[in-house]
XYZ file of C-alpha atoms in Angstrom:
762
model
C 0.000 0.000 0.000
C 1.709 3.239 -1.207
C 1.425 6.714 0.287
C -0.979 8.890 -1.732
C -0.134 12.411 -2.871
C -2.548 14.752 -1.078
C -3.845 17.654 -3.188
C -4.626 20.277 -0.563
C -7.267 22.785 -1.779
C -8.651 25.933 -0.166
C -10.236 29.260 -1.044
C -12.956 27.827 -3.275
C -16.536 26.777 -2.660
C -18.694 23.673 -3.023
C -21.472 23.519 -5.606
C -24.293 20.993 -5.691
C -25.218 19.146 -8.895
C -28.718 17.991 -9.789
C -27.945 14.459 -8.525
C -26.818 15.766 -5.119
C -23.083 15.313 -5.728
C -20.690 18.065 -4.666
C -17.850 19.644 -6.620
C -15.216 22.143 -5.515
C -14.853 25.285 -7.646
C -12.108 27.910 -7.487
C -9.359 28.407 -4.934
C -5.755 27.250 -5.022
C -4.086 23.877 -4.554
C -0.810 22.541 -3.146
C 0.573 18.999 -3.084
C 1.917 17.354 0.080
C 2.895 13.817 1.065
C 1.181 11.933 3.902
C 2.319 8.581 5.322
C 1.315 6.217 8.105
C 3.818 7.909 10.383
C 2.262 11.355 9.908
C 0.595 12.751 13.020
C -2.578 14.805 12.776
C -1.111 17.763 14.681
C 1.855 17.865 12.295
C -0.425 17.684 9.255
C -2.671 20.442 10.576
C 0.328 22.663 11.388
C 1.754 22.169 7.888
C -1.569 23.047 6.252
C -2.055 26.061 8.521
C 1.377 27.350 7.572
C 0.663 26.640 3.894
C -2.546 28.705 3.832
C -1.619 31.192 6.579
C -4.578 30.060 8.699
C -4.749 29.591 12.431
C -4.469 25.911 13.334
C -7.686 26.096 15.375
C -9.579 28.157 12.811
C -9.756 25.608 9.994
C -11.382 22.266 9.221
C -9.915 19.476 7.060
C -12.354 17.420 5.001
C -12.311 14.798 2.221
C -14.624 12.591 0.169
C -14.919 8.822 0.516
C -14.003 6.811 -2.611
C -16.820 6.857 -5.184
C -18.930 9.115 -2.947
C -19.060 12.791 -3.860
C -21.990 13.572 -1.592
C -20.572 13.187 1.904
C -17.656 15.170 3.331
C -15.672 13.439 6.100
C -13.765 15.459 8.712
C -10.198 14.715 9.839
C -9.838 15.846 13.443
C -7.620 13.233 15.121
C -4.893 10.672 14.472
C -7.530 7.941 14.173
C -9.385 9.953 11.512
C -6.104 10.379 9.619
C -5.429 6.622 9.686
C -8.946 5.923 8.403
C -8.323 8.436 5.616
C -5.226 6.465 4.601
C -7.143 3.178 4.841
C -9.802 4.477 2.459
C -7.383 6.049 -0.030
C -4.266 3.928 0.445
C -4.521 2.542 -3.085
C -5.042 5.952 -4.692
C -2.213 7.839 -6.398
C -3.668 11.251 -5.553
C -6.496 12.317 -3.279
C -8.152 15.704 -2.746
C -8.344 17.275 0.705
C -10.228 20.504 1.378
C -9.156 23.039 4.007
C -12.121 25.155 5.065
C -11.520 28.298 7.086
C -13.926 28.832 9.986
C -15.197 32.381 9.519
C -15.621 34.748 12.486
C -19.309 35.034 13.142
C -21.551 37.983 13.757
C -24.955 38.085 15.338
C -28.125 38.178 13.339
C -29.672 40.822 15.573
C -28.358 43.394 18.048
C -27.406 41.586 21.257
C -27.273 42.884 24.802
C -26.443 41.123 28.061
C -29.238 40.257 30.478
C -29.086 40.289 34.225
C -28.725 36.517 34.238
C -25.732 36.586 31.986
C -27.560 35.168 28.972
C -27.616 36.967 25.671
C -30.947 38.389 24.532
C -31.904 40.008 21.261
C -33.227 43.554 21.233
C -36.977 43.389 20.637
C -38.457 45.413 17.823
C -41.997 46.569 17.227
C -43.758 45.955 14.019
C -46.366 48.144 12.428
C -49.777 46.577 12.349
C -51.277 46.233 8.934
C -54.327 44.824 7.277
C -54.005 41.517 5.453
C -55.953 40.817 2.282
C -57.349 37.445 1.301
C -54.663 35.160 -0.064
C -54.615 32.332 -2.523
C -52.924 29.992 -0.022
C -54.478 29.159 3.337
C -51.997 29.722 6.194
C -51.677 27.131 8.920
C -52.207 27.882 12.594
C -48.899 28.980 14.029
C -47.919 29.578 17.619
C -44.743 31.322 18.754
C -41.915 29.077 19.815
C -41.725 29.209 23.594
C -38.374 30.262 25.006
C -36.657 29.957 21.646
C -32.877 30.034 21.892
C -31.027 33.094 20.717
C -29.925 32.881 17.078
C -26.520 31.368 16.660
C -24.133 33.957 15.168
C -23.065 33.409 11.610
C -21.609 35.633 8.935
C -20.439 32.861 6.663
C -23.596 32.964 4.601
C -25.782 35.792 6.000
C -23.269 38.564 5.467
C -24.350 41.192 2.956
C -23.159 40.722 -0.605
C -23.974 42.211 -4.005
C -26.997 40.746 -5.717
C -24.933 39.644 -8.669
C -22.730 37.507 -6.427
C -25.685 35.870 -4.717
C -27.595 35.178 -7.915
C -28.818 31.602 -7.890
C -27.043 30.782 -4.620
C -30.157 30.218 -2.513
C -32.504 28.811 -5.117
C -33.435 25.819 -3.011
C -33.291 24.922 0.619
C -31.190 21.896 -0.265
C -28.389 24.251 -1.347
C -28.065 25.541 2.204
C -28.509 22.268 4.093
C -24.796 21.882 4.710
C -24.573 25.466 6.041
C -27.445 24.896 8.436
C -25.736 21.773 9.739
C -22.437 23.560 10.301
C -24.073 26.399 12.238
C -26.062 24.070 14.453
C -29.163 25.587 16.031
C -29.617 28.468 13.540
C -33.274 28.698 12.496
C -33.895 27.728 8.938
C -36.273 30.663 8.666
C -33.316 33.045 8.879
C -31.782 31.411 5.836
C -34.993 31.949 3.917
C -34.296 35.695 4.015
C -31.788 34.990 1.249
C -34.075 32.967 -1.008
C -34.607 36.179 -2.988
C -31.280 37.963 -3.454
C -31.956 40.554 -6.118
C -32.573 41.405 -9.743
C -31.468 38.860 -12.373
C -31.473 36.010 -9.825
C -31.855 32.745 -11.709
C -33.854 29.613 -10.873
C -33.885 26.142 -12.412
C -37.647 26.020 -12.936
C -40.929 27.655 -11.991
C -41.354 25.450 -8.881
C -38.151 26.871 -7.410
C -39.436 30.418 -8.010
C -42.676 29.728 -6.156
C -40.885 27.917 -3.330
C -38.368 30.754 -2.907
C -41.117 33.387 -2.833
C -43.115 31.560 -0.181
C -40.101 31.041 2.075
C -38.875 34.597 1.581
C -42.253 36.029 2.557
C -42.302 33.908 5.740
C -38.815 35.043 6.713
C -39.634 38.718 6.027
C -42.998 38.539 7.784
C -45.451 39.401 5.012
C -47.784 37.598 2.645
C -47.761 37.625 -1.124
C -50.491 37.598 -3.711
C -49.872 35.922 -7.050
C -51.061 38.054 -9.966
C -49.641 35.733 -12.633
C -48.660 32.169 -11.889
C -48.169 29.813 -14.825
C -45.441 27.839 -16.549
C -44.085 30.928 -18.357
C -44.202 33.728 -15.784
C -44.700 34.485 -12.112
C -45.792 37.904 -10.924
C -46.395 38.597 -7.216
C -47.083 41.614 -5.050
C -47.375 42.331 -1.360
C -50.885 41.547 -0.204
C -51.196 44.877 1.651
C -52.992 47.554 -0.372
C -50.714 50.349 -1.461
C -47.429 48.530 -0.719
C -45.186 48.853 -3.823
C -43.221 45.595 -3.289
C -43.291 43.642 -6.570
C -41.443 40.785 -8.299
C -41.793 39.575 -11.867
C -39.931 36.481 -13.122
C -40.269 34.758 -16.464
C -38.817 31.802 -18.309
C -35.800 32.208 -20.532
C -36.560 31.216 -24.093
C -35.765 27.606 -25.163
C -34.934 26.631 -21.538
C -36.701 25.861 -18.269
C -34.665 28.501 -16.436
C -36.445 31.422 -14.751
C -34.950 34.841 -14.018
C -36.154 37.810 -11.973
C -36.593 40.616 -14.511
C -38.363 43.272 -12.470
C -38.038 43.862 -8.727
C -39.188 46.562 -6.314
C -37.799 45.731 -2.860
C -39.422 48.654 -1.046
C -42.080 47.875 1.567
C -44.296 50.600 2.974
C -46.325 48.150 5.037
C -43.617 47.566 7.647
C -42.527 44.140 6.413
C -38.984 43.166 7.281
C -38.645 45.700 10.104
C -38.951 43.195 12.930
C -39.518 39.598 13.928
C -43.062 38.401 13.447
C -44.176 36.388 16.456
C -46.860 34.762 14.300
C -45.263 33.920 10.937
C -47.573 32.787 8.150
C -46.729 29.416 6.629
C -48.734 28.019 3.739
C -49.475 24.341 3.470
C -47.182 24.034 0.479
C -44.256 25.465 2.444
C -44.815 23.080 5.342
C -45.183 20.185 2.891
C -41.794 21.173 1.508
C -40.280 21.151 5.015
C -41.707 17.683 5.661
C -40.322 16.453 2.347
C -36.870 17.826 3.193
C -36.783 16.132 6.587
C -37.968 12.857 5.055
C -35.274 13.110 2.393
C -32.598 13.676 5.061
C -33.832 10.786 7.211
C -36.141 8.278 5.469
C -36.789 6.475 8.774
C -38.016 9.521 10.678
C -41.424 9.157 12.356
C -44.381 11.542 11.839
C -44.351 12.541 15.508
C -40.641 13.364 15.322
C -41.183 15.615 12.298
C -44.109 17.362 14.000
C -41.983 18.030 17.095
C -39.071 19.337 15.019
C -41.308 21.736 13.068
C -42.871 22.943 16.319
C -39.442 23.615 17.831
C -37.931 25.235 14.734
C -40.837 27.220 13.346
C -43.524 27.283 16.039
C -45.965 25.564 13.686
C -48.321 23.096 15.340
C -49.277 20.172 13.127
C -51.571 17.241 13.675
C -50.163 13.745 13.416
C -52.572 12.928 10.579
C -51.402 15.967 8.602
C -47.750 15.023 8.860
C -48.409 11.394 8.024
C -50.444 12.345 4.955
C -47.718 14.686 3.729
C -45.063 12.075 4.438
C -46.918 9.550 2.299
C -47.204 12.068 -0.534
C -43.520 13.015 -0.221
C -42.421 9.378 -0.103
C -44.429 8.633 -3.205
C -42.864 11.614 -4.958
C -39.336 10.573 -3.923
C -39.632 6.808 -4.326
C -42.351 6.628 -6.929
C -46.012 5.675 -6.827
C -46.901 2.558 -4.832
C -49.687 1.733 -7.253
C -47.703 2.343 -10.433
C -44.814 0.244 -9.082
C -46.932 -2.907 -9.374
C -47.547 -2.226 -13.053
C -43.770 -1.946 -13.567
C -43.161 -5.449 -12.179
C -43.316 -7.217 -15.585
C -40.616 -4.860 -16.913
C -38.481 -5.385 -13.780
C -38.779 -9.189 -13.968
C -37.757 -9.170 -17.611
C -34.804 -6.880 -16.839
C -33.581 -9.034 -13.942
C -33.527 -12.167 -16.118
C -31.884 -10.242 -18.954
C -29.038 -8.883 -16.806
C -28.669 -12.004 -14.621
C -29.052 -15.080 -16.864
C -30.019 -18.192 -14.948
C -32.128 -16.249 -12.450
C -35.526 -17.774 -11.629
C -38.401 -15.255 -11.631
C -42.125 -15.963 -11.551
C -44.916 -13.363 -11.370
C -48.568 -14.289 -10.818
C -51.700 -12.131 -10.738
C -55.248 -12.967 -9.797
C -58.162 -12.968 -12.247
C -58.843 -9.274 -11.646
C -55.143 -8.494 -12.416
C -54.397 -7.790 -8.753
C -50.939 -8.785 -7.589
C -50.803 -12.304 -6.180
C -47.169 -13.394 -5.776
C -43.637 -12.936 -7.089
C -40.720 -15.367 -6.737
C -37.060 -14.353 -7.226
C -33.935 -16.523 -6.941
C -30.808 -14.933 -8.417
C -28.421 -17.147 -10.354
C -25.565 -16.189 -8.019
C -27.568 -17.432 -5.016
C -28.624 -20.673 -6.698
C -25.086 -21.378 -7.880
C -23.639 -20.582 -4.455
C -26.064 -22.894 -2.665
C -25.431 -25.826 -5.007
C -21.642 -25.336 -5.106
C -20.651 -24.629 -1.536
C -23.512 -24.699 0.989
C -24.755 -27.553 3.116
C -28.130 -29.007 1.975
C -29.873 -27.054 4.703
C -32.521 -24.330 4.208
C -34.261 -22.106 6.738
C -37.785 -20.948 5.880
C -39.500 -17.972 7.454
C -41.803 -15.059 6.724
C -42.345 -11.447 7.702
C -44.701 -8.576 6.881
C -43.423 -5.787 4.673
C -44.100 -2.131 5.303
C -46.445 -1.228 2.487
C -49.771 0.424 1.762
C -50.940 -2.853 0.254
C -51.062 -6.408 1.550
C -47.601 -7.881 1.071
C -45.640 -10.509 2.968
C -42.137 -11.826 2.412
C -41.297 -15.539 2.235
C -37.610 -16.404 2.465
C -35.334 -19.399 2.028
C -31.816 -18.959 3.414
C -28.833 -21.258 3.847
C -25.607 -21.068 5.859
C -22.185 -20.877 4.266
C -19.072 -22.744 5.441
C -18.233 -19.939 7.882
C -21.658 -20.069 9.592
C -22.862 -16.925 7.802
C -26.308 -16.436 6.329
C -26.627 -17.042 2.579
C -30.010 -15.972 1.112
C -31.131 -18.324 -1.629
C -34.601 -17.169 -2.678
C -37.439 -14.895 -1.630
C -41.022 -14.250 -2.636
C -43.473 -11.425 -2.102
C -47.050 -12.648 -1.685
C -50.334 -10.958 -0.891
C -51.077 -13.264 2.025
C -49.292 -16.039 3.915
C -51.183 -19.312 3.594
C -50.561 -22.945 2.746
C -51.218 -22.404 -0.959
C -48.606 -19.652 -1.299
C -46.049 -21.659 0.686
C -46.635 -24.681 -1.547
C -46.208 -22.486 -4.637
C -42.990 -21.060 -3.177
C -41.554 -24.549 -2.642
C -42.544 -25.592 -6.176
C -40.699 -22.575 -7.628
C -37.712 -23.320 -5.411
C -37.659 -26.942 -6.526
C -37.673 -25.960 -10.205
C -34.816 -23.510 -9.588
C -32.713 -26.072 -7.675
C -32.012 -29.144 -9.828
C -30.143 -30.858 -6.978
C -31.173 -34.428 -6.203
C -29.641 -34.652 -2.722
C -32.006 -34.580 0.268
C -32.477 -31.139 1.815
C -33.261 -30.432 5.448
C -35.741 -27.581 5.995
C -35.812 -25.771 9.348
C -39.049 -23.865 10.018
C -41.761 -23.296 12.574
C -44.099 -26.265 12.717
C -47.112 -23.910 12.823
C -46.487 -22.775 9.217
C -48.140 -25.967 7.906
C -45.166 -26.857 5.730
C -44.765 -30.520 6.572
C -47.064 -31.841 3.832
C -45.759 -29.473 1.125
C -42.126 -30.283 1.889
C -42.723 -34.036 1.660
C -44.653 -33.665 -1.612
C -42.397 -31.173 -3.413
C -39.002 -32.270 -2.060
C -39.136 -36.044 -1.820
C -36.772 -37.724 0.662
C -36.171 -34.399 2.403
C -36.635 -33.576 6.085
C -38.560 -30.999 8.096
C -36.923 -29.842 11.336
C -38.927 -27.736 13.776
C -37.456 -24.485 15.007
C -36.901 -24.984 18.742
C -37.314 -21.320 19.659
C -40.829 -21.206 18.271
C -41.523 -24.581 19.855
C -40.485 -23.144 23.223
C -42.854 -20.201 22.673
C -45.712 -22.622 22.095
C -44.821 -24.511 25.259
C -44.859 -21.287 27.272
C -48.241 -20.370 25.831
C -49.842 -23.775 26.396
C -48.628 -24.517 29.928
C -51.129 -23.655 32.634
C -51.227 -23.845 36.352
C -50.220 -21.866 39.431
C -46.660 -20.541 39.657
C -45.916 -21.731 36.118
C -44.055 -18.484 35.417
C -41.571 -19.392 38.162
C -40.582 -22.729 36.657
C -41.027 -22.157 32.933
C -37.445 -20.883 32.570
C -36.023 -24.099 34.021
C -38.285 -26.206 31.803
C -37.139 -24.353 28.679
C -33.496 -24.898 29.629
C -34.094 -28.638 29.912
C -35.986 -28.553 26.601
C -32.930 -27.083 24.836
C -30.694 -29.637 26.549
C -32.981 -32.404 25.288
C -32.837 -31.002 21.747
C -29.033 -30.809 21.725
C -28.623 -34.206 23.416
C -26.777 -36.412 20.879
C -27.903 -39.765 22.291
C -31.180 -41.324 23.417
C -29.917 -41.789 26.967
C -29.022 -38.106 27.236
C -32.443 -37.137 25.810
C -34.321 -39.322 28.294
C -32.315 -37.859 31.170
C -33.296 -34.322 30.149
C -37.014 -34.973 29.786
C -37.089 -36.932 33.042
C -35.806 -33.762 34.684
C -38.746 -31.923 33.103
C -41.128 -34.628 34.322
C -39.989 -34.126 37.898
C -40.810 -30.402 37.579
C -44.036 -30.492 35.546
C -45.766 -33.674 34.342
C -47.908 -31.485 32.068
C -44.800 -30.147 30.307
C -43.434 -33.695 30.022
C -46.601 -34.901 28.287
C -46.620 -31.836 25.988
C -43.033 -32.529 24.896
C -43.709 -36.195 24.113
C -46.665 -35.123 21.929
C -44.643 -32.420 20.081
C -43.013 -34.936 17.730
C -39.387 -34.988 19.003
C -38.439 -36.798 15.798
C -38.564 -33.346 14.143
C -36.515 -31.356 16.679
C -34.346 -33.610 18.885
C -30.850 -34.533 17.694
C -31.141 -38.025 19.088
C -34.220 -38.753 16.905
C -33.805 -36.536 13.841
C -32.929 -38.541 10.742
C -31.741 -35.719 8.499
C -28.536 -33.676 8.572
C -29.041 -30.239 10.079
C -25.487 -29.794 11.403
C -26.645 -29.034 14.937
C -28.831 -26.080 13.873
C -31.965 -26.377 15.986
C -33.457 -22.916 15.397
C -34.263 -20.860 12.322
C -32.646 -17.798 13.857
C -30.041 -17.771 11.099
C -32.785 -16.756 8.654
C -33.966 -13.930 10.862
C -30.734 -12.012 10.351
C -31.980 -11.579 6.792
C -34.810 -9.499 8.235
C -32.466 -6.939 9.735
C -31.993 -5.531 6.243
C -35.702 -4.966 5.786
C -36.763 -3.755 9.227
C -34.587 -0.690 8.686
C -36.563 0.249 5.581
C -39.537 2.556 5.538
C -42.588 1.789 3.432
C -41.356 1.424 -0.138
C -42.967 0.596 -3.485
C -42.695 -3.072 -4.361
C -40.089 -2.432 -7.077
C -37.911 -0.542 -4.567
C -38.173 -3.421 -2.095
C -36.905 -5.887 -4.695
C -34.146 -3.510 -5.770
C -33.047 -2.913 -2.171
C -32.817 -6.656 -1.503
C -30.794 -7.034 -4.700
C -28.394 -4.292 -3.587
C -27.934 -5.939 -0.186
C -27.235 -9.299 -1.803
C -24.704 -7.697 -4.143
C -22.880 -6.134 -1.186
C -22.991 -9.362 0.829
C -21.526 -11.485 -1.974
C -18.832 -8.959 -2.877
C -17.740 -8.350 0.735
C -17.427 -12.031 1.618
C -15.660 -12.817 -1.635
C -13.044 -10.149 -0.890
C -12.678 -11.328 2.725
C -12.129 -14.965 1.745
C -9.288 -13.977 -0.599
C -7.250 -13.181 2.520
C -7.735 -16.612 4.161
C -4.778 -18.979 4.238
C -6.280 -21.967 6.107
C -7.876 -25.044 4.523
C -11.012 -24.577 6.604
C -13.012 -21.408 7.102
C -11.965 -19.350 10.160
C -15.008 -20.303 12.276
C -14.619 -24.054 11.690
C -10.837 -23.842 12.057
C -11.338 -22.382 15.550
C -13.802 -25.134 16.465
C -11.427 -27.852 15.238
C -8.543 -26.392 17.234
C -10.679 -26.616 20.391
C -11.328 -30.294 19.679
C -7.574 -30.853 19.169
C -6.900 -29.267 22.554
C -9.475 -31.514 24.269
C -8.029 -34.600 22.568
C -4.714 -34.208 24.392
C -6.132 -35.804 27.564
C -7.675 -38.815 25.788
C -6.208 -42.311 25.508
C -6.629 -44.401 22.340
C -6.875 -48.190 22.558
C -5.039 -49.656 19.557
C -7.101 -51.714 17.113
C -6.026 -53.508 13.920
C -9.339 -52.528 12.277
C -10.760 -49.074 11.626
C -12.739 -49.074 14.867
C -11.055 -47.686 18.002
C -11.905 -47.219 21.643
C -11.121 -43.850 23.211
C -11.054 -43.410 26.999
C -11.206 -40.085 28.841
C -9.706 -39.294 32.266
C -12.952 -40.385 34.001
C -12.832 -43.819 32.393
C -15.709 -43.242 29.970
C -15.177 -45.027 26.644
C -16.359 -43.903 23.182
C -16.067 -45.936 20.000
C -14.764 -44.282 16.811
C -15.111 -45.687 13.290
C -12.914 -43.602 11.005
C -14.209 -45.180 7.784
C -17.820 -44.342 8.607
C -16.904 -40.926 10.110
C -18.769 -42.115 13.180
C -18.321 -41.698 16.932
C -20.577 -43.032 19.657
C -20.796 -39.499 21.103
C -22.430 -38.537 17.757
C -20.759 -35.096 17.711
C -18.809 -35.955 14.554
C -21.996 -36.878 12.719
C -23.911 -33.854 13.987
C -21.286 -31.181 13.317
C -19.502 -32.436 10.218
C -15.953 -32.192 11.579
C -14.065 -34.617 13.909
C -14.937 -34.563 17.591
C -12.181 -34.786 20.212
C -12.403 -38.605 20.239
C -12.003 -38.786 16.467
C -9.154 -36.263 16.601
C -7.326 -38.461 19.131
C -7.682 -41.513 16.881
C -6.670 -39.715 13.679
C -3.594 -38.237 15.331
C -2.758 -41.642 16.820
C -2.697 -43.281 13.376
C -1.101 -40.237 11.736
C -4.018 -39.240 9.506
C -4.702 -35.714 8.194
C -7.586 -34.216 10.215
C -8.688 -31.987 7.348
C -9.417 -35.001 5.167
C -12.137 -35.972 7.635
C -13.983 -32.630 7.672
C -17.060 -31.957 5.584
C -16.215 -30.389 2.221
C -18.685 -27.591 2.969
C -16.331 -26.225 5.631
C -13.345 -25.776 3.329
C -12.151 -22.365 2.162
C -12.419 -23.652 -1.400
C -16.144 -24.398 -0.966
C -16.678 -20.991 0.635
C -15.077 -19.263 -2.346
C -17.247 -21.311 -4.701
C -20.296 -20.149 -2.759
C -19.475 -16.530 -3.546
C -17.834 -17.057 -6.937
C -20.783 -15.670 -8.910
C -21.910 -12.064 -8.543
C -25.267 -10.365 -8.971
C -25.222 -7.939 -11.888
C -26.685 -4.412 -11.700
C -30.080 -3.790 -13.257
C -30.003 -0.553 -15.318
C -33.106 1.617 -15.209
C -32.258 3.972 -18.082
C -34.953 2.448 -20.278
C -37.430 2.057 -17.422
C -40.824 3.102 -18.775
C -42.451 6.121 -17.186
C -45.900 5.512 -15.646
C -47.581 7.481 -18.432
C -45.867 5.277 -21.015
C -47.539 2.140 -19.633
C -50.878 2.446 -21.381
C -52.041 -1.100 -20.586
C -52.505 -2.098 -16.960
C -50.860 -5.471 -16.470
C -50.642 -5.678 -12.670
C -52.819 -3.938 -10.096
C -51.771 -3.667 -6.454
C -53.110 -6.147 -3.947
C -55.833 -5.013 -1.556
C -54.883 -2.188 0.835
C -54.064 -3.065 4.399
C -57.039 -2.804 6.705
C -55.042 -2.294 9.892
C -53.338 0.853 11.134
C -50.056 1.254 12.933
C -46.652 -0.189 12.199
C -46.514 -3.531 10.348
C -45.837 -6.762 12.137
C -42.218 -7.742 12.499
C -43.017 -11.241 13.722
C -43.833 -14.278 11.646
C -47.326 -14.772 10.323
C -48.743 -18.023 11.607
C -50.995 -20.127 9.441
C -54.662 -20.511 10.130
C -55.699 -23.240 12.468
C -53.622 -22.175 15.445
C -55.839 -22.463 18.511
C -56.100 -19.229 20.456
C -55.438 -19.600 24.150
C -58.775 -19.402 26.036
C -59.459 -16.951 28.837
C -59.105 -18.197 32.430
C -60.763 -16.730 35.467
C -58.488 -16.175 38.460
C -61.483 -16.271 40.873
C -63.374 -19.430 39.956
C -60.608 -21.037 37.844
C -63.119 -21.518 35.021
C -62.520 -21.041 31.280
C -64.129 -18.674 28.787
C -64.184 -15.528 30.946
C -62.011 -13.457 33.299
C -62.522 -12.209 36.855
C -64.242 -9.003 35.655
C -67.069 -10.905 33.959
C -67.177 -13.730 36.498
C -70.662 -14.405 37.937
C -69.508 -16.535 40.858
C -70.125 -14.729 44.145
C -67.607 -14.927 47.028
């Protein structure tokens, strides 16, 4: 890794492109060398001397590779080392030195008797307001608002020609607001209109700037002309000469202010209005901005922020409605996204040959279900993963009914490997059966597969029909939840924890004797729990009975880590959901492929660690010599286990369950001078891991994506809207047929009612 040449720039300014990327314009540049031995204080001193700045009056920033939207600050030795980590392979890298300007107050300031700074109050002439085109919202003054934070960096006076086009949109000043901290955004709106010949990108920016400017200056405007070619506004107070006229430049969408009278005779701009007027469109714009900055923000959080910053009180329903409209504008229409699914499916198959995609609609063209299994996932599962799949489901955040079905595997390093997913309108046995049929057609493998899933999802019959000679293992965590729900009796909450511990011990028990010992312990605590466990089909969840190979995985928790990607997402159109999952899969495959290139062991790191622990335990074991391939191994307590190296079998059953030699097998193999790695499952090798991630998921270009208006024929309608309110479920959706736990009365101990409705008198 070489030392990059640092191009140190200062004296210019950042400009924002239409796609949000930043570029640095103007200023001067110098080249310096930075190495791993460079200290931050030395670097800062050198740059300060270079630009004749004070060391404490400047900030050093840089861009991440392939990211021209986010500036990262270097303020310590650790930050400097990270900078070198990110750009160590670059020949040159740009660094920007930004001088911290001395600030001035926005209003005259005088000390109070308490030592706090207060602004000098000003009176404002009362004036009559005329009827406006836009209805203002109810606004209350912000209680005990903090004094404005001083800043001259962008509120200092400047000629109109220099400011032309600088404050066209609020997005252009977002970085300045962040750097100042608690400065009210309203103050920045004073600069939305800077003077004659100011230029705007389109008519929407003109209208937005006028509305914000009028709020900041404390007056209302009346639109005389307001169309796609010209905008003419005046002060709404009769007799006030304030006027602005802007029109579109020929052959472009650009607008320019061509006539301007900045004089107010109504008293506007002479003081701070304690009751600013904010139109609905302005507040909608604020909500959209906050949603763009933080897609996961909640309606209540936005309402509180607007109340604190602007003194505008909003109802929760208002904010939520505007958030939905803003999200649809940013992400695209939820309804139109369903009609774009046929195009997306065709594009996925075109860019990723070998990918399995199936889209179904109902008779009325409403969305029914969509199955996707990328070629890279299918190839990875067949080439390097154990024949083990975890099935689960979750609800998606959407305006319409949509649930996610997933099938995930584990790679040789015990990491999750998503294989396939489906979006369906409802979780039921029919959709699960269809999902398994699609999965079977996408996976031509003939080897038996073990499926781990909750037994309440009614998958047993479908698995046996679709995947012959395969196995269905119950998820023990969900089984334990059922046991907790079904157990009754006094003081059950005090003993349920102990019962669950014994249940897990019984599941992990490798032999029948160990299993019986565990459930006998449960029997001594609760005969009811003992009977429940015997009726729960241990053949599907206990190691000592299970006939398939699940490599000691007794829960489907590995699949739930797949959900962590989706629970962070807000409500998105269905096409965005699919695209986001694709992006996450691309990152997962690329990251693990790069990581595995650094491995030097025959086994993956996780399995290598486990094998080394078995080697350490084998040091205290004694091997009884045998001329055949069957050996006796005795531990320090005198217990004897039998190892058959040809069958990869040990009487402790750990070798069979885990797929790599147990301590007894290690002792035998070392005794006869055999290579331990030859007796580990091929799925644990570094070679198999690299095969798992050898194929990549290709990007899906959207350049030729049809616009909604271009789709004349409706091919797919959205599924029915959700009937429930509130946040979507994060838990699994159980199939129908699950018996709801009946009510129990704590007074009479009867069923079907509680103590409130009990008729028994005491």
